[in-house]
Short mmCIF file of C-alpha atoms in Angstrom, two decimals:
data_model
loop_
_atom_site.label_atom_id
_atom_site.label_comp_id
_atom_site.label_asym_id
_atom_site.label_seq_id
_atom_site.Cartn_x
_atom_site.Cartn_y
_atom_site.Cartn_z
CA UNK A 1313 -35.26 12.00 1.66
CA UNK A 1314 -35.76 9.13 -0.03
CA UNK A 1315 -33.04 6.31 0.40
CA UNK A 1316 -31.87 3.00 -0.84
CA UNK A 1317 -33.12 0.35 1.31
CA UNK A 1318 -32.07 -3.34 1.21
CA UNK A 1319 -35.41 -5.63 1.66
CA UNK A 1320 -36.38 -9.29 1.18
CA UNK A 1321 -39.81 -9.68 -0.51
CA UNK A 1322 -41.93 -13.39 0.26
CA UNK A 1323 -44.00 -14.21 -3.12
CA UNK A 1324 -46.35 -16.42 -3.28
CA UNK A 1325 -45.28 -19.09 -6.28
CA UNK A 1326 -47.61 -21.37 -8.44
CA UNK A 1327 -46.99 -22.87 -11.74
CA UNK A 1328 -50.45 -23.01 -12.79
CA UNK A 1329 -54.18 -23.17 -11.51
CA UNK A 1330 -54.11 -26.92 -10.09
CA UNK A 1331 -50.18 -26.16 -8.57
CA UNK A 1332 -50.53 -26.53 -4.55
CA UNK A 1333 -48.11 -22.93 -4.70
CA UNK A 1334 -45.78 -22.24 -1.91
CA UNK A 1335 -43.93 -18.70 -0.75
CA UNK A 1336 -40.27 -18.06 -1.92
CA UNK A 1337 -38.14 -15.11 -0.05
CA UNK A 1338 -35.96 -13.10 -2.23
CA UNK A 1339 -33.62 -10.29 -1.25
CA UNK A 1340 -33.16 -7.53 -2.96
CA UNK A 1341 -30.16 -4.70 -2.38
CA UNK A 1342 -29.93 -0.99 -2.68
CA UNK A 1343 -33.83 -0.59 -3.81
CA UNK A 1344 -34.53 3.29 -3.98
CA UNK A 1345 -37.33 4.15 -1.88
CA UNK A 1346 -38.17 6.65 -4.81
CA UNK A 1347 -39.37 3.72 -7.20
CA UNK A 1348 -42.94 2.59 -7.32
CA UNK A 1349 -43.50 -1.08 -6.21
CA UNK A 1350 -44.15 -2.59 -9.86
CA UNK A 1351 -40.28 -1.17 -10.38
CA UNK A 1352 -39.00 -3.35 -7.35
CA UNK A 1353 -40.76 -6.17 -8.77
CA UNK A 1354 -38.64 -5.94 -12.34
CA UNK A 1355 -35.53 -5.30 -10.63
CA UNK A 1356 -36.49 -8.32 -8.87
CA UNK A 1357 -37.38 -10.36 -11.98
CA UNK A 1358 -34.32 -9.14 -13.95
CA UNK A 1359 -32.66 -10.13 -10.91
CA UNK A 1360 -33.86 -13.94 -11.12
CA UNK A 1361 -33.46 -13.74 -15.34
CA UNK A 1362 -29.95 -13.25 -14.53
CA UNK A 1363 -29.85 -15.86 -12.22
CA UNK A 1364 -31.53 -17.79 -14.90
CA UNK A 1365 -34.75 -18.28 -12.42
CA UNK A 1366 -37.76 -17.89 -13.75
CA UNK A 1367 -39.80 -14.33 -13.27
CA UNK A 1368 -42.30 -14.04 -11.21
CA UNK A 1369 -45.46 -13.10 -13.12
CA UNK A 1370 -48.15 -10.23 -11.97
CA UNK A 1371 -50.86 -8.23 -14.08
CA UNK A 1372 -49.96 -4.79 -14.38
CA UNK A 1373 -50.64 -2.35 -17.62
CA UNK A 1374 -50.80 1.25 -17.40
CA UNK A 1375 -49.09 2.03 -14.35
CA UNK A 1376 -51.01 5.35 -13.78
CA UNK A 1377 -53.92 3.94 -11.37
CA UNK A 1378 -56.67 3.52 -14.14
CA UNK A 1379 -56.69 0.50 -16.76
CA UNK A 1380 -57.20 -1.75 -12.90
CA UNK A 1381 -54.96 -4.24 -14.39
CA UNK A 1382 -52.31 -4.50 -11.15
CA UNK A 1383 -53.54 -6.57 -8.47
CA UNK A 1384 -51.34 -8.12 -5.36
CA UNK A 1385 -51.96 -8.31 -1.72
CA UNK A 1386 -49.50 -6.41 0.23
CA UNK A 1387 -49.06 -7.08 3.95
CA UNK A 1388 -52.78 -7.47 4.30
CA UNK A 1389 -53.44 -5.09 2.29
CA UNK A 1390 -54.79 -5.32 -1.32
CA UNK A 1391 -52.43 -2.49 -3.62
CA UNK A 1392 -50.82 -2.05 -0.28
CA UNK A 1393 -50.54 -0.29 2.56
CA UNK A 1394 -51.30 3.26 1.36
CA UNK A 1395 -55.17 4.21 0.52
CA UNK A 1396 -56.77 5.43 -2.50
CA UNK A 1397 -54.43 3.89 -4.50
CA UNK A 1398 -53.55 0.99 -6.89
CA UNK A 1399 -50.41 -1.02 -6.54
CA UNK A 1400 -48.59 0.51 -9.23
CA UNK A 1401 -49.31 4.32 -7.66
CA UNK A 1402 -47.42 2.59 -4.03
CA UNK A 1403 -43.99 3.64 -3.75
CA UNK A 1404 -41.10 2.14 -1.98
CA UNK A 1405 -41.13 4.99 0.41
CA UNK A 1406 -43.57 2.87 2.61
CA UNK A 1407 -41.45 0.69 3.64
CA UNK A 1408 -38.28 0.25 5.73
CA UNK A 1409 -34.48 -0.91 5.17
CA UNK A 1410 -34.57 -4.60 5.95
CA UNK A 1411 -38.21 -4.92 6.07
CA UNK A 1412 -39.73 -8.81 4.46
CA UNK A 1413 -42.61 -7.52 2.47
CA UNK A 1414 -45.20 -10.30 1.86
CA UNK A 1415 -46.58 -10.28 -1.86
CA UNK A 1416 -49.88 -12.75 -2.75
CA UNK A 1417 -52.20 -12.84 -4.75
CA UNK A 1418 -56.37 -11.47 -4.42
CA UNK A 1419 -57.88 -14.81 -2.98
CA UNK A 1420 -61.20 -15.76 -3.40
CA UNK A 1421 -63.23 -18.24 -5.14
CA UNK A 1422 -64.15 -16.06 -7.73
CA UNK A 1423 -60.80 -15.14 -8.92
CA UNK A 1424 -58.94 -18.26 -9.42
CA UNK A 1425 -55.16 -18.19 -9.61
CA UNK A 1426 -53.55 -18.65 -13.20
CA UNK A 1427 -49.81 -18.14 -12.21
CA UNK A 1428 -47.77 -16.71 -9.07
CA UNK A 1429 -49.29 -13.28 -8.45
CA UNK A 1430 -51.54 -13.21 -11.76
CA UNK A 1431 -55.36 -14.59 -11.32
CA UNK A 1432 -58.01 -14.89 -13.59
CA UNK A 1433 -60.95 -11.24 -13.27
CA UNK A 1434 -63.12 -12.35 -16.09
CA UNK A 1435 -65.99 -13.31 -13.54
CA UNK A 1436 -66.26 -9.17 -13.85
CA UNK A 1437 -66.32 -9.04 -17.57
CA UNK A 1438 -69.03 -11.49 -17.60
CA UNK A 1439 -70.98 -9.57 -15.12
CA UNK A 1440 -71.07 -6.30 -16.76
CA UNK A 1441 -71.70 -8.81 -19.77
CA UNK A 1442 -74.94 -9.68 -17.79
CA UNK A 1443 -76.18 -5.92 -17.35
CA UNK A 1444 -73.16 -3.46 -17.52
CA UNK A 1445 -74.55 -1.26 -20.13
CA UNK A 1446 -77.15 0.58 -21.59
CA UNK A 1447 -78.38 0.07 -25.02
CA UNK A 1448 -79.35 2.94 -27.16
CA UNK A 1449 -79.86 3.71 -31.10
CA UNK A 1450 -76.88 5.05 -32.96
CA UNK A 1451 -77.86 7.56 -35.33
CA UNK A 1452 -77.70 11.70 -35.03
CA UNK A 1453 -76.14 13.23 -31.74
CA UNK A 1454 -78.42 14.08 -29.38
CA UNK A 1455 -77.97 17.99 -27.79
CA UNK A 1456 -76.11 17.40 -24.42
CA UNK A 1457 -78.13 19.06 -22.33
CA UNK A 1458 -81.53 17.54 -23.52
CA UNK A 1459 -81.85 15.82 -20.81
CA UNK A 1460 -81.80 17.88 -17.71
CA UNK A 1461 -79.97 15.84 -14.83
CA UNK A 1462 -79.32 16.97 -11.13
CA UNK A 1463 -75.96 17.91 -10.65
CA UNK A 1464 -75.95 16.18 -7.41
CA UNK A 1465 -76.91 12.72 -9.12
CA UNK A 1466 -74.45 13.35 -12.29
CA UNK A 1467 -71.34 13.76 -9.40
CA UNK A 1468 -72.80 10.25 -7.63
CA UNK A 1469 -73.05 8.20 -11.48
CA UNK A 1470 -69.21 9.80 -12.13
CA UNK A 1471 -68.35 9.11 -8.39
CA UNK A 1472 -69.38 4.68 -9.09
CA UNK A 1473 -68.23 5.40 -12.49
CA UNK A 1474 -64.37 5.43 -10.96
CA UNK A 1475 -64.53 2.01 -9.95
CA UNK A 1476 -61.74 0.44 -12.51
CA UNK A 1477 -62.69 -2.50 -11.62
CA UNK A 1478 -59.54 -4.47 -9.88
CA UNK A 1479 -60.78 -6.63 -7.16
CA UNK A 1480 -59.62 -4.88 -4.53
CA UNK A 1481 -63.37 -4.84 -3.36
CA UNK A 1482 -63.65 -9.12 -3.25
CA UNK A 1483 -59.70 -9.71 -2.12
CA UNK A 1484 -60.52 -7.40 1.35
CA UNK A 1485 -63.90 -8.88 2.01
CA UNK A 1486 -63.90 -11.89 4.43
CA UNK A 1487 -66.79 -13.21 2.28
CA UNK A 1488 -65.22 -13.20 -1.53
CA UNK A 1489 -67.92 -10.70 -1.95
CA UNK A 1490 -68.41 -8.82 -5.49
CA UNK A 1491 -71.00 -6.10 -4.25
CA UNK A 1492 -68.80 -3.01 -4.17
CA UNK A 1493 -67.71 -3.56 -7.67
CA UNK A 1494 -71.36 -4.38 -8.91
CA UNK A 1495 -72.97 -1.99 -7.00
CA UNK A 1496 -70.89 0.60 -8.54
CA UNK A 1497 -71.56 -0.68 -12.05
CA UNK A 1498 -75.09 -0.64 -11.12
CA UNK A 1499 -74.86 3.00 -9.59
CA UNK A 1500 -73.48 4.69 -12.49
CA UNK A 1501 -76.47 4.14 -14.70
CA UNK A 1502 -79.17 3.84 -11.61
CA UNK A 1503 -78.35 7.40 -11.25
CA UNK A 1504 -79.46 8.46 -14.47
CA UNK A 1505 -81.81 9.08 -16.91
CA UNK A 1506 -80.46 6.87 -19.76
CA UNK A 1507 -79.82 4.26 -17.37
CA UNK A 1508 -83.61 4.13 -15.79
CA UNK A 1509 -84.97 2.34 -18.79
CA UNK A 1510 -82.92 -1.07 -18.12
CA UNK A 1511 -82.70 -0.23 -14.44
CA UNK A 1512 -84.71 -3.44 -12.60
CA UNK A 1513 -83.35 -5.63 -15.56
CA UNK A 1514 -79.75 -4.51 -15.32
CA UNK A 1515 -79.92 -4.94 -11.22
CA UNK A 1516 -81.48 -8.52 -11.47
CA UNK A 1517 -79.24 -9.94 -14.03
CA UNK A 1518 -76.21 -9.06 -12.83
CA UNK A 1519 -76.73 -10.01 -9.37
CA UNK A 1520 -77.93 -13.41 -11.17
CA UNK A 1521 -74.56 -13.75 -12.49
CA UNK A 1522 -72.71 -12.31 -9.86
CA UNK A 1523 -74.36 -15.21 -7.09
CA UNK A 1524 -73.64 -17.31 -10.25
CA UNK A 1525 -69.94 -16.93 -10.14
CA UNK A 1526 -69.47 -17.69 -6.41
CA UNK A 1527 -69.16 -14.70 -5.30
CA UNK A 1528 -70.31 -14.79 -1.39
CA UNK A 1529 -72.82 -12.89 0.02
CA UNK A 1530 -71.88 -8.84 1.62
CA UNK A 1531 -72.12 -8.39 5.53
CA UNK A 1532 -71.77 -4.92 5.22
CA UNK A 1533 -67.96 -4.96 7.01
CA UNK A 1534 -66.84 -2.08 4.43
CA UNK A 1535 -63.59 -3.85 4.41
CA UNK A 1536 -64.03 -3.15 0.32
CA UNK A 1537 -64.70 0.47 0.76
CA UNK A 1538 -61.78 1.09 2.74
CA UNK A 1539 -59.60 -0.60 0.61
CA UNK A 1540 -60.73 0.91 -2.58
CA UNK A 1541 -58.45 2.86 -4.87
CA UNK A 1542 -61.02 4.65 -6.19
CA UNK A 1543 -62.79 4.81 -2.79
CA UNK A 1544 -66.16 4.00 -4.08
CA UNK A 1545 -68.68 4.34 -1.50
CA UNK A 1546 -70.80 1.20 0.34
CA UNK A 1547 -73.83 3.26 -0.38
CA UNK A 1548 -73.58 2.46 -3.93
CA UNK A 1549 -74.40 -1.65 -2.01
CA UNK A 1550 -77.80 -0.05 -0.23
CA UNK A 1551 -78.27 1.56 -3.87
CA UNK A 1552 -78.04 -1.76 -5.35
CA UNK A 1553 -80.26 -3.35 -2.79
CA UNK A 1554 -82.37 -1.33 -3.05
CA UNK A 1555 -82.48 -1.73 -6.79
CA UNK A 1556 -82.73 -5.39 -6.71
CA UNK A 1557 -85.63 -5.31 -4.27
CA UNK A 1558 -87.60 -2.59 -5.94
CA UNK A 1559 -87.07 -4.84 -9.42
CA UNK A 1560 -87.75 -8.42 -7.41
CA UNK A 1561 -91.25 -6.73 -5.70
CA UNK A 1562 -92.20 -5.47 -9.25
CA UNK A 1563 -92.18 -8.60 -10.72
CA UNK B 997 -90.75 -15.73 -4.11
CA UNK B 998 -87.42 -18.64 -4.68
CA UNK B 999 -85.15 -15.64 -5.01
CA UNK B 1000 -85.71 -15.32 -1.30
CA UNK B 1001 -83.49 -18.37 -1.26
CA UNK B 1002 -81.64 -18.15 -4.53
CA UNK B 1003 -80.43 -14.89 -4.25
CA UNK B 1004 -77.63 -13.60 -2.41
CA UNK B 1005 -79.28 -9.85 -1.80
CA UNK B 1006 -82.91 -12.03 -1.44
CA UNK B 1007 -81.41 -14.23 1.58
CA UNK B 1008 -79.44 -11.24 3.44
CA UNK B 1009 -83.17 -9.32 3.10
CA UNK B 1010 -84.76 -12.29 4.94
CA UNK B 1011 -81.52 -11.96 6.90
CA UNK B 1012 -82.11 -7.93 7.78
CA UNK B 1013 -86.06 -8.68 8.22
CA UNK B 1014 -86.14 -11.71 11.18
CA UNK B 1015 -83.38 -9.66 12.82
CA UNK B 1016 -85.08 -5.83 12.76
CA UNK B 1017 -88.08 -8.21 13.85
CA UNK B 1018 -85.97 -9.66 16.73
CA UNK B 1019 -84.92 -6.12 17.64
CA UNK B 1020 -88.25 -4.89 18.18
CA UNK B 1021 -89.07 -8.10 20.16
CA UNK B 1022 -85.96 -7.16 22.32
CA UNK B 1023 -86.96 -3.64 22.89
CA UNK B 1024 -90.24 -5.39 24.09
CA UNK B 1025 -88.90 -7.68 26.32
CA UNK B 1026 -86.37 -5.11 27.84
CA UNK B 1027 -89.59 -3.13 28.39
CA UNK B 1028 -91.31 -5.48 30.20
CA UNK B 1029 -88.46 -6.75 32.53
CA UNK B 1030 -87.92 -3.24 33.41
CA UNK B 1031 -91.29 -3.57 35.30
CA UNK B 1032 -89.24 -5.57 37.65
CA UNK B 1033 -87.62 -2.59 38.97
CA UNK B 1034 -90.90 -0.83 40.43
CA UNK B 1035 -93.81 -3.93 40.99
CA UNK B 1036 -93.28 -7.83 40.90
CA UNK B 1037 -97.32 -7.92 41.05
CA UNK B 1038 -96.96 -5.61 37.78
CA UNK B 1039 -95.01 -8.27 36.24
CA UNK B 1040 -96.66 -11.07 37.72
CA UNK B 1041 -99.75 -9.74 36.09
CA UNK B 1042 -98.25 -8.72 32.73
CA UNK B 1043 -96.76 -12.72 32.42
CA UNK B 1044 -99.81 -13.89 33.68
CA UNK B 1045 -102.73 -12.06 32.27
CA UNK B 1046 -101.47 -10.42 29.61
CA UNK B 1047 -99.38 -13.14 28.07
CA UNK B 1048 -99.27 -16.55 30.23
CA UNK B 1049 -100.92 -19.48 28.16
CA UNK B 1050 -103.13 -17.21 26.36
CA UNK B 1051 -103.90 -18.29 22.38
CA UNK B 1052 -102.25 -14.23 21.65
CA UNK B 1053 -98.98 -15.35 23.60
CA UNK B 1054 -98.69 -19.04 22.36
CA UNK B 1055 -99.05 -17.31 18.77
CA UNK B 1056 -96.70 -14.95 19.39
CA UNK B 1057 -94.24 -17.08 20.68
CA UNK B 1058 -94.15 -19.24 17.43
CA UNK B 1059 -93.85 -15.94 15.34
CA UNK B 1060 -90.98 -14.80 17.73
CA UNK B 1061 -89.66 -18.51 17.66
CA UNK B 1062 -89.71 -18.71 13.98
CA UNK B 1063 -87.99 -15.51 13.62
CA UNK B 1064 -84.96 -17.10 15.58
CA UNK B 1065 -85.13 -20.04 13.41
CA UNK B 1066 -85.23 -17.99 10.35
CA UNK B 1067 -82.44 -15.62 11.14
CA UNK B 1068 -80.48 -18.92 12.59
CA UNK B 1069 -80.40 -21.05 9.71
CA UNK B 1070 -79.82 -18.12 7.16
CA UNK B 1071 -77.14 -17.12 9.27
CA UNK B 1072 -75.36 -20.93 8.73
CA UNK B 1073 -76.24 -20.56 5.05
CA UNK B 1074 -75.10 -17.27 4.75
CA UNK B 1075 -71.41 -18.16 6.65
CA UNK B 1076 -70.79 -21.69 4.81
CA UNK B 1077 -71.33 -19.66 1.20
CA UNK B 1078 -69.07 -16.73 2.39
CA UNK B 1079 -66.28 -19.34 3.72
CA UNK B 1080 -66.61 -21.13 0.43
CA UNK B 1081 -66.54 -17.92 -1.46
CA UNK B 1082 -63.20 -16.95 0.26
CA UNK B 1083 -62.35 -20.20 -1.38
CA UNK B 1084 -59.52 -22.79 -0.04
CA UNK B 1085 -56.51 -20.60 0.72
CA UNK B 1086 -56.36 -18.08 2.94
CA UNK B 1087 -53.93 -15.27 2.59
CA UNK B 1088 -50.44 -15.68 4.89
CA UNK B 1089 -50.48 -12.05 5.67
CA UNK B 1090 -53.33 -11.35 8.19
CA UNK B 1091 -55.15 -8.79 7.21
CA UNK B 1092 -55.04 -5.28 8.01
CA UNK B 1093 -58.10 -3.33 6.79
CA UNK B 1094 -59.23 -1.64 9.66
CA UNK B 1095 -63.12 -2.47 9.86
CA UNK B 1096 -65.05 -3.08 13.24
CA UNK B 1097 -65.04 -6.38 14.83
CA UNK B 1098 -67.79 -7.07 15.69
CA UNK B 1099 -68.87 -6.66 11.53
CA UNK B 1100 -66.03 -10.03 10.95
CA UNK B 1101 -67.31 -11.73 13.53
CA UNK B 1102 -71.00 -11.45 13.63
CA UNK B 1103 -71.34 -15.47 13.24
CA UNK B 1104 -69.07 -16.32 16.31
CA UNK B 1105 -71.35 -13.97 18.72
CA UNK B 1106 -74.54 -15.02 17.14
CA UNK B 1107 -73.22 -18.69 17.97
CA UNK B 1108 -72.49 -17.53 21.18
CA UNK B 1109 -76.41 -15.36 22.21
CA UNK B 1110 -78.03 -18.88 21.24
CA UNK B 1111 -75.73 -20.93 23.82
CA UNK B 1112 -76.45 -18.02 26.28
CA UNK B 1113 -80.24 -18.06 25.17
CA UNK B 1114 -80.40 -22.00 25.64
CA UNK B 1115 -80.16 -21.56 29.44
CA UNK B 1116 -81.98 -18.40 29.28
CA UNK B 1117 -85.23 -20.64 27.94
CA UNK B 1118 -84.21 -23.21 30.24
CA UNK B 1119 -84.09 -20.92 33.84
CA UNK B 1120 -87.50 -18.67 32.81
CA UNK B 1121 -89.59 -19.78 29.96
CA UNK B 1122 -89.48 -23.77 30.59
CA UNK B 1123 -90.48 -22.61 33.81
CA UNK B 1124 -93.08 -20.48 33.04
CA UNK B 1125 -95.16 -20.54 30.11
CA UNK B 1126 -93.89 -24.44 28.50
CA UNK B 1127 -94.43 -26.25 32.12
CA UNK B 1128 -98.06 -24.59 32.02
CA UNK B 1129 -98.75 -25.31 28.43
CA UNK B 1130 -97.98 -28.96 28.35
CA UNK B 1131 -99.50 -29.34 32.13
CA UNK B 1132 -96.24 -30.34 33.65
CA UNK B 1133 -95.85 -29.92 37.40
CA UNK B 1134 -94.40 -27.05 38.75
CA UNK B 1135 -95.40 -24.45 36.25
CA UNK B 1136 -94.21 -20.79 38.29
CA UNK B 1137 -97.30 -18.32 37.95
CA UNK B 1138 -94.94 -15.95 40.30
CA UNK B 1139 -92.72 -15.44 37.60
CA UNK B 1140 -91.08 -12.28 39.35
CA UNK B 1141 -90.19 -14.35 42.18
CA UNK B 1142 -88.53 -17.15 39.79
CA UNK B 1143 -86.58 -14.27 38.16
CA UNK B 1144 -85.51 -12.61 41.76
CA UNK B 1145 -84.71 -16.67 42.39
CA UNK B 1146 -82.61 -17.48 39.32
CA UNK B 1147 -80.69 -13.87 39.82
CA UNK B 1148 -80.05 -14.65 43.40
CA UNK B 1149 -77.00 -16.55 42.26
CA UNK B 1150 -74.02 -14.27 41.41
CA UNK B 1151 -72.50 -16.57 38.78
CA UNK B 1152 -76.17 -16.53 36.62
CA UNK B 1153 -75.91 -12.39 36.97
CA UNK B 1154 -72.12 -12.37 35.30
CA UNK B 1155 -72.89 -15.14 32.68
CA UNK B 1156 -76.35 -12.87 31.66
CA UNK B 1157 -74.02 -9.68 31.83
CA UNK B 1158 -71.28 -11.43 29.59
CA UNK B 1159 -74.37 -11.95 27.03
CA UNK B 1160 -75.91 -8.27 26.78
CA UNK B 1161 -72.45 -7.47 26.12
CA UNK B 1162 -72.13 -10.32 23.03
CA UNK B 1163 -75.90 -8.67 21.87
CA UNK B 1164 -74.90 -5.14 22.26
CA UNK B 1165 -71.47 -6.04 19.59
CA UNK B 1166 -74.44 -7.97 17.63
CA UNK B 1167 -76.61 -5.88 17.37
CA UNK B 1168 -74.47 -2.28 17.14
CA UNK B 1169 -73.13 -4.20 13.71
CA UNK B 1170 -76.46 -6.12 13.07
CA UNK B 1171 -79.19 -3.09 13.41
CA UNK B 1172 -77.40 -0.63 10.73
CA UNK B 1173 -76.21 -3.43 8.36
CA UNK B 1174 -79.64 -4.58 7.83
CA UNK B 1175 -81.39 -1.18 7.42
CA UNK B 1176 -78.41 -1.02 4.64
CA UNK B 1177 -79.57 -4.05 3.22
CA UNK B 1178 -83.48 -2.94 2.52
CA UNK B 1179 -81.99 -0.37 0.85
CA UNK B 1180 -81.73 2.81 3.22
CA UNK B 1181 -79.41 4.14 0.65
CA UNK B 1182 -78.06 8.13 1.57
CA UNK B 1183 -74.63 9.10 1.99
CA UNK B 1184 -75.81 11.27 4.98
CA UNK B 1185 -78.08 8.57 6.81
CA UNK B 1186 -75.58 6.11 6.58
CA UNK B 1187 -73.77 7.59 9.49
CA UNK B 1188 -76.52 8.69 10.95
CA UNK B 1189 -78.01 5.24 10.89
CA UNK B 1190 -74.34 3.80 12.15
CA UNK B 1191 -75.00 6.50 15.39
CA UNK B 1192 -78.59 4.66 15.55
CA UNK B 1193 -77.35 1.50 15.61
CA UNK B 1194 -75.14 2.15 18.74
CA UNK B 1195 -77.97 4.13 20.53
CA UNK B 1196 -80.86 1.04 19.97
CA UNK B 1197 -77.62 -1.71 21.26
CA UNK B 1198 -77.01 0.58 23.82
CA UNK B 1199 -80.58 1.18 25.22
CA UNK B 1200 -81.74 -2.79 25.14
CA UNK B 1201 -78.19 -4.01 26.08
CA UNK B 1202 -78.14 -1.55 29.33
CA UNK B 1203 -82.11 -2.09 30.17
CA UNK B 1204 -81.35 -5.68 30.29
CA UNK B 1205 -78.24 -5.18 32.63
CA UNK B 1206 -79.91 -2.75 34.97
CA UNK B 1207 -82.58 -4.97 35.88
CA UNK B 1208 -80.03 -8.28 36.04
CA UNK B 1209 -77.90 -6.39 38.36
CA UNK B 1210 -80.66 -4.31 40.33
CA UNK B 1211 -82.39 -7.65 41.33
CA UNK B 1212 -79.48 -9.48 42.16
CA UNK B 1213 -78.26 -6.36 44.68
CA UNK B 1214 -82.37 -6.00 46.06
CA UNK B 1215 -83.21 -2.82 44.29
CA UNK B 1216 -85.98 -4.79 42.39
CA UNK B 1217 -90.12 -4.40 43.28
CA UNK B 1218 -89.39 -0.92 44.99
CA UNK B 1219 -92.95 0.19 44.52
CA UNK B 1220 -94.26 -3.18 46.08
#
């Protein structure tokens, strides 16, 4: 049964990108376990409006596990200690009466804090930017099925497709490395058909970017993979080496 | 050919390469010192004849040395990006994503093999093929007896133990990871080349061993 458990939660605080930041401990009383941990975090924030404090301030959007907007590292683990999950899917059932949770931020060069808990993902927009995408005519609507496609191959594309694209992947990985999540954008289209055509360009330019960014370079832990919500697999990273070799040797 | 330097998937290739080289120069090695075990006139001819100060062996022991060099300096470039990449501050929380250990800390045993291979080069090869090369005196020709020499001493036998043991976590992490990184790309093989990995680290770490520890105890040159 799920109770009401009295906690203190450690945040990381930062008033801006060049702010040195520092932790602050809050407690917080009679938390049910049944609310999700984005729900702890407003009754945490209401708590410090009231107190005329300012909130502390953390991406989140749709709160169902998809838009990838919700970040936080939560006792060394990114969204947390459950698995296959974002942060706003983890409940307050994980944790104990009078437990100190620690709350930070993803770290890594690539990300670069704005405020408290938020940081700055953009580095991913620009690399799907570099390569994400596939770029065909609009006109008529082509039959479905005019292009035959193994099923096995369609499940792999959907399977990298998942990846929301968090962080998760870079804030695990002891090198700041990006390869899960590019991998994954460069599995979903490496897979098939319609995403042959700009294959060895897609693979080459966002890599470019990707080194570009500072993002370091993968050592095949599979820190990312296990911390994945959307467990995306680190054979999508031999898929993309693979990719980027095959397009580098062409050339 | 710069994105062997410029890229991050170009410089873990050259990574994967000079190591799966360094592998097969292992299994080679292990081979060879296994001959120790049945005949030291076996061996003595094998380091003699067959490689000695032969133009074959003297090339092959730049390739072999360059390989090291390679995968040594990669290894410093690839470590100082990654530490940069995690970027200045570290998270208070220590991790808990449950990954193997020897994968974080393939740097810090690397580090450690070329310490232990320092003194390996200095007890054997200085001895051996350098001293004969550069005609300095004392150059050993009875290389068997050298080795049964330098093992006599119990302290050289647990040091070279310690080291197979650093190898075997290098290279059960090391052997996979770069197959992954040329691209072996199958969800099946992956595990199956995880199981690989563990079965080559296995086989070169315990060859090694068994020949350390079977000429320190006197079960070496049994054939005569």
């Amino acid at each position: 049964m799920d109770k009401d458990i009295n906690i203190k939660v450690k945040v990381w605080r930062q008033n801006g990108p060049k702010d040195k930041g520092h932790f602050e401990t809050y407690s917080l009383e009679k938390i049910s376990q049944g609310s999700s941990f984005l729900e702890m975090l407003d009754i945490l924030n209401e708590q410090l409006i009231n107190e005329g404090k300012e909130p502390v301030v953390f991406d989140h959007d749709c709160r169902e596990g998809i838009c990838g907007m919700c970040s936080l590292y939560i006792n060394g683990h990114p969204h947390g200690p459950d698995t296959g999950i974002t942060t706003c899917q983890l409940h307050m059932r994980h944790f104990n009466d009078g437990d100190t949770i620690t709350v930070e931020p993803w770290r890594s060069a690539g990300f670069p804090i704005i405020k408290d808990l938020m940081v700055d993902r953009s580095a991913f927009d620009k690399i799907i930017q570099a390569g994400g995408y596939i770029s065909v005519n609009t006109g008529g609507v082509p039959d479905a099925n005019a292009i035959p496609i193994p099923r096995e191959d369609a499940e792999m594309a959907m399977d990298a497709a998942a990846c929301i694209g968090c962080g998760a992947c870079v804030a695990a990985c002891k090198n700041g490395s990006a390869m899960l999540f590019v991998s994954a954008k460069v599995s979903q289209f490496a897979l098939l058909p319609q995403g042959r055509v700009e294959a060895a360009r897609r693979a080459k330019s966002m890599v470019a970017k990707m080194d570009e960014l500072g993002f370091g370079n993968c050592t095949n832990t599979g820190a990312c993979e296990v911390e994945c919500p959307k467990n995306i697999s680190i054979t999508n990273i031999a898929r993309l080496n693979r990719e980027f070799l095959k397009a580098k040797l062409r050339d | 050919m710069s994105w062997l330097i410029d890229s991050s998937i170009g410089r873990k290739f050259v990574q994967s390469i000079s190591g799966l080289f360094m592998v097969l120069f292992l299994l080679f090695h292990m081979s060879m010192n296994l001959v120790l075990i049945f005949s030291y006139d076996a061996y003595n001819f094998l380091a003699n004849e067959v490689l000695g100060a032969n133009w074959w062996a003297i090339i092959g022991t730049g390739v072999i040395a360059l390989g090291f060099v390679i995968h040594i300096i990669y290894a410093i470039i690839l470590t100082l990006q990654n530490r940069k990449a995690r970027g200045k501050d570290r998270y208070a929380s220590p991790s808990k994503t449950a990954t193997t250990w020897s994968s974080q800390n393939m740097f810090v045993l690397g580090v450690f093999i070329l310490l232990f291979l320092i003194l390996h080069l200095y007890q054997m090869w200085y001895n051996m093929q350098f001293k004969e090369l550069f005609m300095i005196e004392g150059a050993r020709h009875d290389g068997a007896q050298l080795v049964e020499e330098v093992f006599s001493h119990l302290w050289v036998v647990i040091v070279y133990v310690i080291a197979f043991i650093a190898l075997w976590f290098h290279l059960t992490h090391g052997f996979w990871s770069a197959l992954h990184t040329i691209g072996w790309n199958n969800t099946i093989w992956i595990k199956r080349i995880k199981v690989l990995s563990n079965i080559v680290a296995t086989v070169i770490c315990l060859g090694f061993m068994v020949v350390a520890i079977a000429v320190h105890l006197g079960y070496s040159n049994l054939l005569g």
